[in-house]
PDB file of C-alpha atoms and ligand atoms in Angstrom:
ATOM      1  CA  MET A  29     113.942  91.650 109.908  1.00  0.00           C
ATOM      2  CA  LYS A  30     111.579  91.045 106.963  1.00  0.00           C
ATOM      3  CA  LYS A  31     110.327  94.058 105.116  1.00  0.00           C
ATOM      4  CA  ILE A  32     106.643  94.389 104.576  1.00  0.00           C
ATOM      5  CA  ILE A  33     104.124  96.754 102.775  1.00  0.00           C
ATOM      6  CA  ILE A  34     101.920  98.760 105.111  1.00  0.00           C
ATOM      7  CA  ALA A  35      98.746 100.256 103.561  1.00  0.00           C
ATOM      8  CA  LEU A  36      96.878 102.996 105.371  1.00  0.00           C
ATOM      9  CA  ASP A  37      93.432 103.937 103.917  1.00  0.00           C
ATOM     10  CA  GLY A  38      90.618 105.994 105.160  1.00  0.00           C
ATOM     11  CA  HIS A  39      88.625 109.186 105.018  1.00  0.00           C
ATOM     12  CA  SER A  40      90.132 112.561 104.342  1.00  0.00           C
ATOM     13  CA  SER A  41      91.698 114.505 107.184  1.00  0.00           C
ATOM     14  CA  CYS A  42      91.514 111.602 109.611  1.00  0.00           C
ATOM     15  CA  GLY A  43      95.236 111.711 110.469  1.00  0.00           C
ATOM     16  CA  LYS A  44      96.367 108.909 108.311  1.00  0.00           C
ATOM     17  CA  SER A  45      99.459 110.772 106.989  1.00  0.00           C
ATOM     18  CA  THR A  46     100.513 111.896 110.428  1.00  0.00           C
ATOM     19  CA  MET A  47     100.474 108.259 111.600  1.00  0.00           C
ATOM     20  CA  ALA A  48     102.055 106.889 108.400  1.00  0.00           C
ATOM     21  CA  LYS A  49     104.882 109.482 108.433  1.00  0.00           C
ATOM     22  CA  TRP A  50     105.599 108.739 112.058  1.00  0.00           C
ATOM     23  CA  LEU A  51     105.656 104.943 111.590  1.00  0.00           C
ATOM     24  CA  ALA A  52     107.858 105.123 108.506  1.00  0.00           C
ATOM     25  CA  LYS A  53     110.427 107.222 110.389  1.00  0.00           C
ATOM     26  CA  GLU A  54     110.218 105.060 113.420  1.00  0.00           C
ATOM     27  CA  ILE A  55     110.985 101.844 111.524  1.00  0.00           C
ATOM     28  CA  GLY A  56     113.136 103.284 108.766  1.00  0.00           C
ATOM     29  CA  TYR A  57     110.514 102.643 105.906  1.00  0.00           C
ATOM     30  CA  VAL A  58     109.896 104.926 102.876  1.00  0.00           C
ATOM     31  CA  TYR A  59     106.635 106.927 103.318  1.00  0.00           C
ATOM     32  CA  VAL A  60     104.411 107.764 100.292  1.00  0.00           C
ATOM     33  CA  ASP A  61     101.463 110.121 100.430  1.00  0.00           C
ATOM     34  CA  THR A  62      99.391 109.188  97.418  1.00  0.00           C
ATOM     35  CA  GLY A  63      96.921 111.945  98.055  1.00  0.00           C
ATOM     36  CA  ALA A  64      99.683 114.411  97.312  1.00  0.00           C
ATOM     37  CA  MET A  65      99.963 112.774  93.920  1.00  0.00           C
ATOM     38  CA  TYR A  66      96.232 113.304  93.080  1.00  0.00           C
ATOM     39  CA  ARG A  67      96.540 116.902  94.451  1.00  0.00           C
ATOM     40  CA  ALA A  68      99.586 117.598  92.187  1.00  0.00           C
ATOM     41  CA  VAL A  69      97.619 116.448  89.125  1.00  0.00           C
ATOM     42  CA  THR A  70      94.759 118.611  90.211  1.00  0.00           C
ATOM     43  CA  LEU A  71      97.076 121.576  90.627  1.00  0.00           C
ATOM     44  CA  TYR A  72      98.424 120.965  87.105  1.00  0.00           C
ATOM     45  CA  SER A  73      94.884 120.685  85.647  1.00  0.00           C
ATOM     46  CA  LEU A  74      93.717 123.941  87.304  1.00  0.00           C
ATOM     47  CA  ARG A  75      96.885 125.842  86.184  1.00  0.00           C
ATOM     48  CA  LYS A  76      96.513 124.642  82.635  1.00  0.00           C
ATOM     49  CA  GLY A  77      92.788 125.531  82.599  1.00  0.00           C
ATOM     50  CA  TYR A  78      91.766 121.898  81.944  1.00  0.00           C
ATOM     51  CA  PHE A  79      89.418 122.046  84.972  1.00  0.00           C
ATOM     52  CA  ASN A  80      87.228 125.122  85.477  1.00  0.00           C
ATOM     53  CA  GLY A  81      85.423 123.767  88.477  1.00  0.00           C
ATOM     54  CA  GLU A  82      82.617 122.485  86.257  1.00  0.00           C
ATOM     55  CA  GLU A  83      84.049 120.410  83.452  1.00  0.00           C
ATOM     56  CA  ILE A  84      87.358 118.696  82.974  1.00  0.00           C
ATOM     57  CA  ASP A  85      89.047 118.661  79.524  1.00  0.00           C
ATOM     58  CA  THR A  86      89.808 114.898  79.805  1.00  0.00           C
ATOM     59  CA  ASN A  87      91.272 114.667  76.276  1.00  0.00           C
ATOM     60  CA  ALA A  88      93.928 117.292  77.098  1.00  0.00           C
ATOM     61  CA  LEU A  89      94.653 115.902  80.538  1.00  0.00           C
ATOM     62  CA  SER A  90      95.050 112.296  79.296  1.00  0.00           C
ATOM     63  CA  ALA A  91      97.125 113.414  76.353  1.00  0.00           C
ATOM     64  CA  ASP A  92      99.616 115.206  78.824  1.00  0.00           C
ATOM     65  CA  ILE A  93      99.658 112.178  81.110  1.00  0.00           C
ATOM     66  CA  ASP A  94     100.397 109.802  78.109  1.00  0.00           C
ATOM     67  CA  ASN A  95     103.075 112.183  76.844  1.00  0.00           C
ATOM     68  CA  GLY A  96     104.888 112.270  80.205  1.00  0.00           C
ATOM     69  CA  LYS A  97     104.139 116.014  80.742  1.00  0.00           C
ATOM     70  CA  ILE A  98     103.164 115.532  84.356  1.00  0.00           C
ATOM     71  CA  SER A  99     105.814 114.374  86.757  1.00  0.00           C
ATOM     72  CA  VAL A 100     105.082 114.078  90.411  1.00  0.00           C
ATOM     73  CA  THR A 101     108.092 113.320  92.650  1.00  0.00           C
ATOM     74  CA  PHE A 102     109.019 113.436  96.279  1.00  0.00           C
ATOM     75  CA  LYS A 103     112.154 114.678  97.967  1.00  0.00           C
ATOM     76  CA  PHE A 104     112.943 114.260 101.647  1.00  0.00           C
ATOM     77  CA  ASN A 105     113.078 117.523 103.534  1.00  0.00           C
ATOM     78  CA  ALA A 106     115.625 117.176 106.450  1.00  0.00           C
ATOM     79  CA  GLU A 107     114.281 120.268 108.157  1.00  0.00           C
ATOM     80  CA  THR A 108     110.652 119.043 108.496  1.00  0.00           C
ATOM     81  CA  GLY A 109     111.599 115.342 108.479  1.00  0.00           C
ATOM     82  CA  ARG A 110     108.983 114.772 105.792  1.00  0.00           C
ATOM     83  CA  PRO A 111     108.924 114.326 102.027  1.00  0.00           C
ATOM     84  CA  ASP A 112     107.985 117.407  99.872  1.00  0.00           C
ATOM     85  CA  THR A 113     105.995 117.037  96.768  1.00  0.00           C
ATOM     86  CA  TYR A 114     107.323 118.363  93.416  1.00  0.00           C
ATOM     87  CA  LEU A 115     105.332 118.943  90.191  1.00  0.00           C
ATOM     88  CA  ASN A 116     107.599 118.957  87.191  1.00  0.00           C
ATOM     89  CA  GLY A 117     110.488 119.876  89.440  1.00  0.00           C
ATOM     90  CA  GLU A 118     108.708 122.743  91.217  1.00  0.00           C
ATOM     91  CA  LEU A 119     108.090 122.503  94.935  1.00  0.00           C
ATOM     92  CA  VAL A 120     104.351 122.526  95.373  1.00  0.00           C
ATOM     93  CA  GLU A 121     103.988 121.106  98.912  1.00  0.00           C
ATOM     94  CA  THR A 122     102.206 124.247 100.325  1.00  0.00           C
ATOM     95  CA  GLU A 123     100.044 124.896  97.265  1.00  0.00           C
ATOM     96  CA  ILE A 124      98.587 121.399  96.952  1.00  0.00           C
ATOM     97  CA  ARG A 125      97.272 121.581 100.581  1.00  0.00           C
ATOM     98  CA  GLN A 126      95.305 124.852 100.027  1.00  0.00           C
ATOM     99  CA  MET A 127      91.476 124.851  99.718  1.00  0.00           C
ATOM    100  CA  GLU A 128      91.662 125.607  95.955  1.00  0.00           C
ATOM    101  CA  VAL A 129      93.107 122.256  95.346  1.00  0.00           C
ATOM    102  CA  SER A 130      91.244 120.464  98.140  1.00  0.00           C
ATOM    103  CA  SER A 131      87.887 121.501  96.655  1.00  0.00           C
ATOM    104  CA  HIS A 132      88.800 120.273  93.141  1.00  0.00           C
ATOM    105  CA  VAL A 133      90.764 117.096  93.757  1.00  0.00           C
ATOM    106  CA  SER A 134      87.905 114.521  94.064  1.00  0.00           C
ATOM    107  CA  PRO A 135      86.612 114.878  90.514  1.00  0.00           C
ATOM    108  CA  ILE A 136      90.215 114.560  89.141  1.00  0.00           C
ATOM    109  CA  ALA A 137      90.833 111.541  91.424  1.00  0.00           C
ATOM    110  CA  ALA A 138      87.658 109.898  90.113  1.00  0.00           C
ATOM    111  CA  LEU A 139      89.069 109.771  86.462  1.00  0.00           C
ATOM    112  CA  GLY A 140      89.954 106.212  85.461  1.00  0.00           C
ATOM    113  CA  PHE A 141      93.029 107.266  83.389  1.00  0.00           C
ATOM    114  CA  VAL A 142      94.451 109.360  86.162  1.00  0.00           C
ATOM    115  CA  ARG A 143      94.040 106.495  88.608  1.00  0.00           C
ATOM    116  CA  GLU A 144      95.621 104.068  86.237  1.00  0.00           C
ATOM    117  CA  SER A 145      98.706 106.100  85.723  1.00  0.00           C
ATOM    118  CA  LEU A 146      99.237 107.019  89.470  1.00  0.00           C
ATOM    119  CA  THR A 147      98.414 103.446  90.578  1.00  0.00           C
ATOM    120  CA  ALA A 148     101.156 102.055  88.245  1.00  0.00           C
ATOM    121  CA  GLN A 149     103.746 104.495  89.666  1.00  0.00           C
ATOM    122  CA  GLN A 150     102.640 103.586  93.276  1.00  0.00           C
ATOM    123  CA  LYS A 151     103.066  99.873  92.574  1.00  0.00           C
ATOM    124  CA  ALA A 152     106.560 100.477  91.220  1.00  0.00           C
ATOM    125  CA  MET A 153     107.485 102.362  94.439  1.00  0.00           C
ATOM    126  CA  GLY A 154     106.554  99.302  96.526  1.00  0.00           C
ATOM    127  CA  GLU A 155     108.560  96.782  94.587  1.00  0.00           C
ATOM    128  CA  GLU A 156     111.288  96.640  97.203  1.00  0.00           C
ATOM    129  CA  LYS A 157     108.771  96.564 100.133  1.00  0.00           C
ATOM    130  CA  GLY A 158     109.755  98.488 103.323  1.00  0.00           C
ATOM    131  CA  ILE A 159     107.053 101.118 102.374  1.00  0.00           C
ATOM    132  CA  VAL A 160     104.230 102.863 104.271  1.00  0.00           C
ATOM    133  CA  MET A 161     101.728 104.189 101.808  1.00  0.00           C
ATOM    134  CA  ASP A 162      98.579 106.213 102.690  1.00  0.00           C
ATOM    135  CA  GLY A 163      95.605 106.888 100.495  1.00  0.00           C
ATOM    136  CA  ARG A 164      92.116 105.576  99.691  1.00  0.00           C
ATOM    137  CA  ASP A 165      92.626 102.411  97.621  1.00  0.00           C
ATOM    138  CA  ILE A 166      96.018 101.255  98.772  1.00  0.00           C
ATOM    139  CA  GLY A 167      94.841  98.042 100.531  1.00  0.00           C
ATOM    140  CA  THR A 168      92.254  97.335  97.819  1.00  0.00           C
ATOM    141  CA  ALA A 169      93.776  98.388  94.400  1.00  0.00           C
ATOM    142  CA  VAL A 170      97.420  99.300  94.799  1.00  0.00           C
ATOM    143  CA  PHE A 171      98.683  96.673  97.210  1.00  0.00           C
ATOM    144  CA  PRO A 172      95.920  94.058  97.791  1.00  0.00           C
ATOM    145  CA  GLN A 173      98.802  91.805  98.926  1.00  0.00           C
ATOM    146  CA  ALA A 174     100.017  94.246 101.705  1.00  0.00           C
ATOM    147  CA  GLU A 175     100.920  92.419 104.918  1.00  0.00           C
ATOM    148  CA  LEU A 176      99.383  95.031 107.141  1.00  0.00           C
ATOM    149  CA  LYS A 177      96.289  97.097 106.082  1.00  0.00           C
ATOM    150  CA  ILE A 178      94.730  99.732 108.363  1.00  0.00           C
ATOM    151  CA  PHE A 179      91.527 101.609 107.677  1.00  0.00           C
ATOM    152  CA  VAL A 180      91.433 104.856 109.609  1.00  0.00           C
ATOM    153  CA  THR A 181      88.319 106.863 110.338  1.00  0.00           C
ATOM    154  CA  ALA A 182      86.917 109.566 112.695  1.00  0.00           C
ATOM    155  CA  SER A 183      83.735 111.674 112.668  1.00  0.00           C
ATOM    156  CA  ALA A 184      83.540 114.398 109.959  1.00  0.00           C
ATOM    157  CA  GLU A 185      83.468 117.132 112.650  1.00  0.00           C
ATOM    158  CA  VAL A 186      86.570 115.892 114.349  1.00  0.00           C
ATOM    159  CA  ARG A 187      88.327 115.680 110.934  1.00  0.00           C
ATOM    160  CA  ALA A 188      87.167 119.194 109.849  1.00  0.00           C
ATOM    161  CA  LYS A 189      88.369 120.626 113.206  1.00  0.00           C
ATOM    162  CA  ARG A 190      91.803 119.110 112.676  1.00  0.00           C
ATOM    163  CA  ARG A 191      92.053 120.501 109.162  1.00  0.00           C
ATOM    164  CA  TYR A 192      90.805 123.931 110.324  1.00  0.00           C
ATOM    165  CA  ASP A 193      93.439 123.963 113.036  1.00  0.00           C
ATOM    166  CA  GLU A 194      96.181 122.963 110.562  1.00  0.00           C
ATOM    167  CA  LEU A 195      95.252 125.670 108.067  1.00  0.00           C
ATOM    168  CA  THR A 196      94.642 128.495 110.511  1.00  0.00           C
ATOM    169  CA  ALA A 197      98.010 127.692 112.252  1.00  0.00           C
ATOM    170  CA  LYS A 198      99.585 128.409 108.811  1.00  0.00           C
ATOM    171  CA  GLY A 199      97.824 131.703 108.645  1.00  0.00           C
ATOM    172  CA  ASP A 200      95.092 130.680 106.086  1.00  0.00           C
ATOM    173  CA  ASP A 201      91.870 132.564 106.412  1.00  0.00           C
ATOM    174  CA  VAL A 202      89.349 129.758 106.302  1.00  0.00           C
ATOM    175  CA  LYS A 203      85.867 129.023 107.772  1.00  0.00           C
ATOM    176  CA  PHE A 204      85.088 125.929 109.688  1.00  0.00           C
ATOM    177  CA  GLU A 205      81.774 125.433 107.929  1.00  0.00           C
ATOM    178  CA  ASP A 206      83.466 125.490 104.507  1.00  0.00           C
ATOM    179  CA  ILE A 207      85.991 122.971 105.612  1.00  0.00           C
ATOM    180  CA  LEU A 208      83.319 120.592 107.083  1.00  0.00           C
ATOM    181  CA  LYS A 209      81.394 120.894 103.896  1.00  0.00           C
ATOM    182  CA  ASN A 210      84.509 120.015 101.846  1.00  0.00           C
ATOM    183  CA  VAL A 211      85.222 117.038 104.130  1.00  0.00           C
ATOM    184  CA  GLN A 212      81.642 115.729 103.719  1.00  0.00           C
ATOM    185  CA  GLU A 213      81.686 116.275  99.951  1.00  0.00           C
ATOM    186  CA  ARG A 214      84.969 114.476  99.540  1.00  0.00           C
ATOM    187  CA  ASP A 215      83.755 111.526 101.557  1.00  0.00           C
ATOM    188  CA  TYR A 216      80.771 111.233  99.320  1.00  0.00           C
ATOM    189  CA  ILE A 217      82.622 111.494  95.983  1.00  0.00           C
ATOM    190  CA  ASP A 218      85.531 109.256  97.159  1.00  0.00           C
ATOM    191  CA  SER A 219      83.200 106.508  98.313  1.00  0.00           C
ATOM    192  CA  HIS A 220      80.807 106.580  95.418  1.00  0.00           C
ATOM    193  CA  ARG A 221      83.121 106.864  92.418  1.00  0.00           C
ATOM    194  CA  GLU A 222      83.180 104.001  89.853  1.00  0.00           C
ATOM    195  CA  VAL A 223      86.918 103.370  89.813  1.00  0.00           C
ATOM    196  CA  ALA A 224      88.586 102.163  93.006  1.00  0.00           C
ATOM    197  CA  PRO A 225      86.166 103.798  95.483  1.00  0.00           C
ATOM    198  CA  LEU A 226      87.197 104.325  99.119  1.00  0.00           C
ATOM    199  CA  ARG A 227      86.189 101.194 100.944  1.00  0.00           C
ATOM    200  CA  GLN A 228      87.728  99.107 103.695  1.00  0.00           C
ATOM    201  CA  ALA A 229      89.532  95.967 102.443  1.00  0.00           C
ATOM    202  CA  ASP A 230      88.090  92.781 103.908  1.00  0.00           C
ATOM    203  CA  ASP A 231      91.332  92.064 105.789  1.00  0.00           C
ATOM    204  CA  ALA A 232      91.940  95.647 107.032  1.00  0.00           C
ATOM    205  CA  ILE A 233      91.988  96.497 110.731  1.00  0.00           C
ATOM    206  CA  VAL A 234      89.701  99.452 111.489  1.00  0.00           C
ATOM    207  CA  LEU A 235      90.947 102.319 113.700  1.00  0.00           C
ATOM    208  CA  ASP A 236      88.480 105.040 114.809  1.00  0.00           C
ATOM    209  CA  ASN A 237      90.793 107.702 116.227  1.00  0.00           C
ATOM    210  CA  SER A 238      88.050 110.358 116.990  1.00  0.00           C
ATOM    211  CA  ASN A 239      89.042 110.210 120.689  1.00  0.00           C
ATOM    212  CA  MET A 240      92.781 109.223 120.490  1.00  0.00           C
ATOM    213  CA  THR A 241      95.768 111.506 120.875  1.00  0.00           C
ATOM    214  CA  ILE A 242      98.563 111.350 118.403  1.00  0.00           C
ATOM    215  CA  PRO A 243     100.917 109.407 120.632  1.00  0.00           C
ATOM    216  CA  GLU A 244      98.106 106.881 121.373  1.00  0.00           C
ATOM    217  CA  GLN A 245      97.436 106.225 117.734  1.00  0.00           C
ATOM    218  CA  ASN A 246     101.119 105.916 116.935  1.00  0.00           C
ATOM    219  CA  GLU A 247     101.604 103.424 119.765  1.00  0.00           C
ATOM    220  CA  TRP A 248      98.555 101.389 118.463  1.00  0.00           C
ATOM    221  CA  LEU A 249     100.023 101.392 114.893  1.00  0.00           C
ATOM    222  CA  LEU A 250     103.529 100.334 116.022  1.00  0.00           C
ATOM    223  CA  ALA A 251     102.027  97.439 117.980  1.00  0.00           C
ATOM    224  CA  LYS A 252     100.163  96.262 114.914  1.00  0.00           C
ATOM    225  CA  TYR A 253     103.428  96.371 112.926  1.00  0.00           C
ATOM    226  CA  LYS A 254     105.291  94.402 115.553  1.00  0.00           C
ATOM    227  CA  GLU A 255     102.562  91.772 115.565  1.00  0.00           C
ATOM    228  CA  ILE A 256     103.185  91.051 111.916  1.00  0.00           C
ATOM    229  CA  VAL A 257     106.976  91.176 111.797  1.00  0.00           C
ATOM    230  CA  GLY A 258     107.380  89.301 115.003  1.00  0.00           C
TER     231      GLY A 258
HETATM  232  O1  LIG B  14      94.519 112.263 101.397  1.00  0.00           O
HETATM  233  P1  LIG B  14      94.286 113.586 100.755  1.00  0.00           P
HETATM  234  O2  LIG B  14      93.126 114.308 101.462  1.00  0.00           O
HETATM  235  O3  LIG B  14      95.428 114.400 100.547  1.00  0.00           O
HETATM  236  O4  LIG B  14      93.736 113.148  99.315  1.00  0.00           O
HETATM  237  C1  LIG B  14      93.353 114.073  98.375  1.00  0.00           C
HETATM  238  C2  LIG B  14      92.240 113.460  97.438  1.00  0.00           C
HETATM  239  O5  LIG B  14      92.775 112.463  96.622  1.00  0.00           O
HETATM  240  C3  LIG B  14      91.089 112.848  98.198  1.00  0.00           C
HETATM  241  O6  LIG B  14      89.902 113.605  98.084  1.00  0.00           O
HETATM  242  C4  LIG B  14      90.775 111.540  97.564  1.00  0.00           C
HETATM  243  C5  LIG B  14      91.945 111.360  96.524  1.00  0.00           C
HETATM  244  N1  LIG B  14      92.707 110.125  96.747  1.00  0.00           N
HETATM  245  C6  LIG B  14      92.414 109.043  96.056  1.00  0.00           C
HETATM  246  O7  LIG B  14      91.423 108.971  95.402  1.00  0.00           O
HETATM  247  N2  LIG B  14      93.161 107.804  96.168  1.00  0.00           N
HETATM  248  C7  LIG B  14      94.263 107.792  96.827  1.00  0.00           C
HETATM  249  N3  LIG B  14      94.947 106.816  96.956  1.00  0.00           N
HETATM  250  C8  LIG B  14      94.675 109.007  97.569  1.00  0.00           C
HETATM  251  C9  LIG B  14      93.878 110.146  97.536  1.00  0.00           C
END
């Protein structure tokens, strides 16, 4: 069967990665979570003191990127059935999902030199096709030639509730209002940045999953894939 590139873009916490992971497993494709790459670079910047919440030391960060000091890789975790994210060889999967990183990632993801570097790595990952990649600019900037492009969305309240449930299930002490504010702020910054803003590709299929269950959205996605590969 021919291998294709599947691009899933959309707002934060809309369930893109759940769908993308499921589909990749179902059809034997590689799954890449590009948000994890931006999150890992954010964690690096926070740890190094390059980002204090107000200003970013762009000279220091771009020098480290140019000098190959930031390596973000993925390793499949057989226990969870999902890839884990590593920053310079250290497992950071849990840390990059915490609020500290979530609330600092958008300004880092808006930097042109960060996007340039991560986009180049993402393009290389798709050379062999057979890949499901989720993010914000996959169908527009990384793989404009992707055979299947999906743009996922859901209301901000539904998305905040999903993230709240996810974090509280892990034992994190978080407030729903803070999460909703973070979701809305990220929507704004992601959609208004100059470089590769979040927008629907002209040829993307839109899915609003506010009122869909996970099995329903998975079924919908699998059907779209089958339409393309025949
Ligand atoms: O999907 P996520 O919430 O883990 O993404 C984290 C942040 O990274 C999000 O605020 C937007 C940014 N991002 C991006 O700008 N481009 C991508 N391809 C993926 C994520």
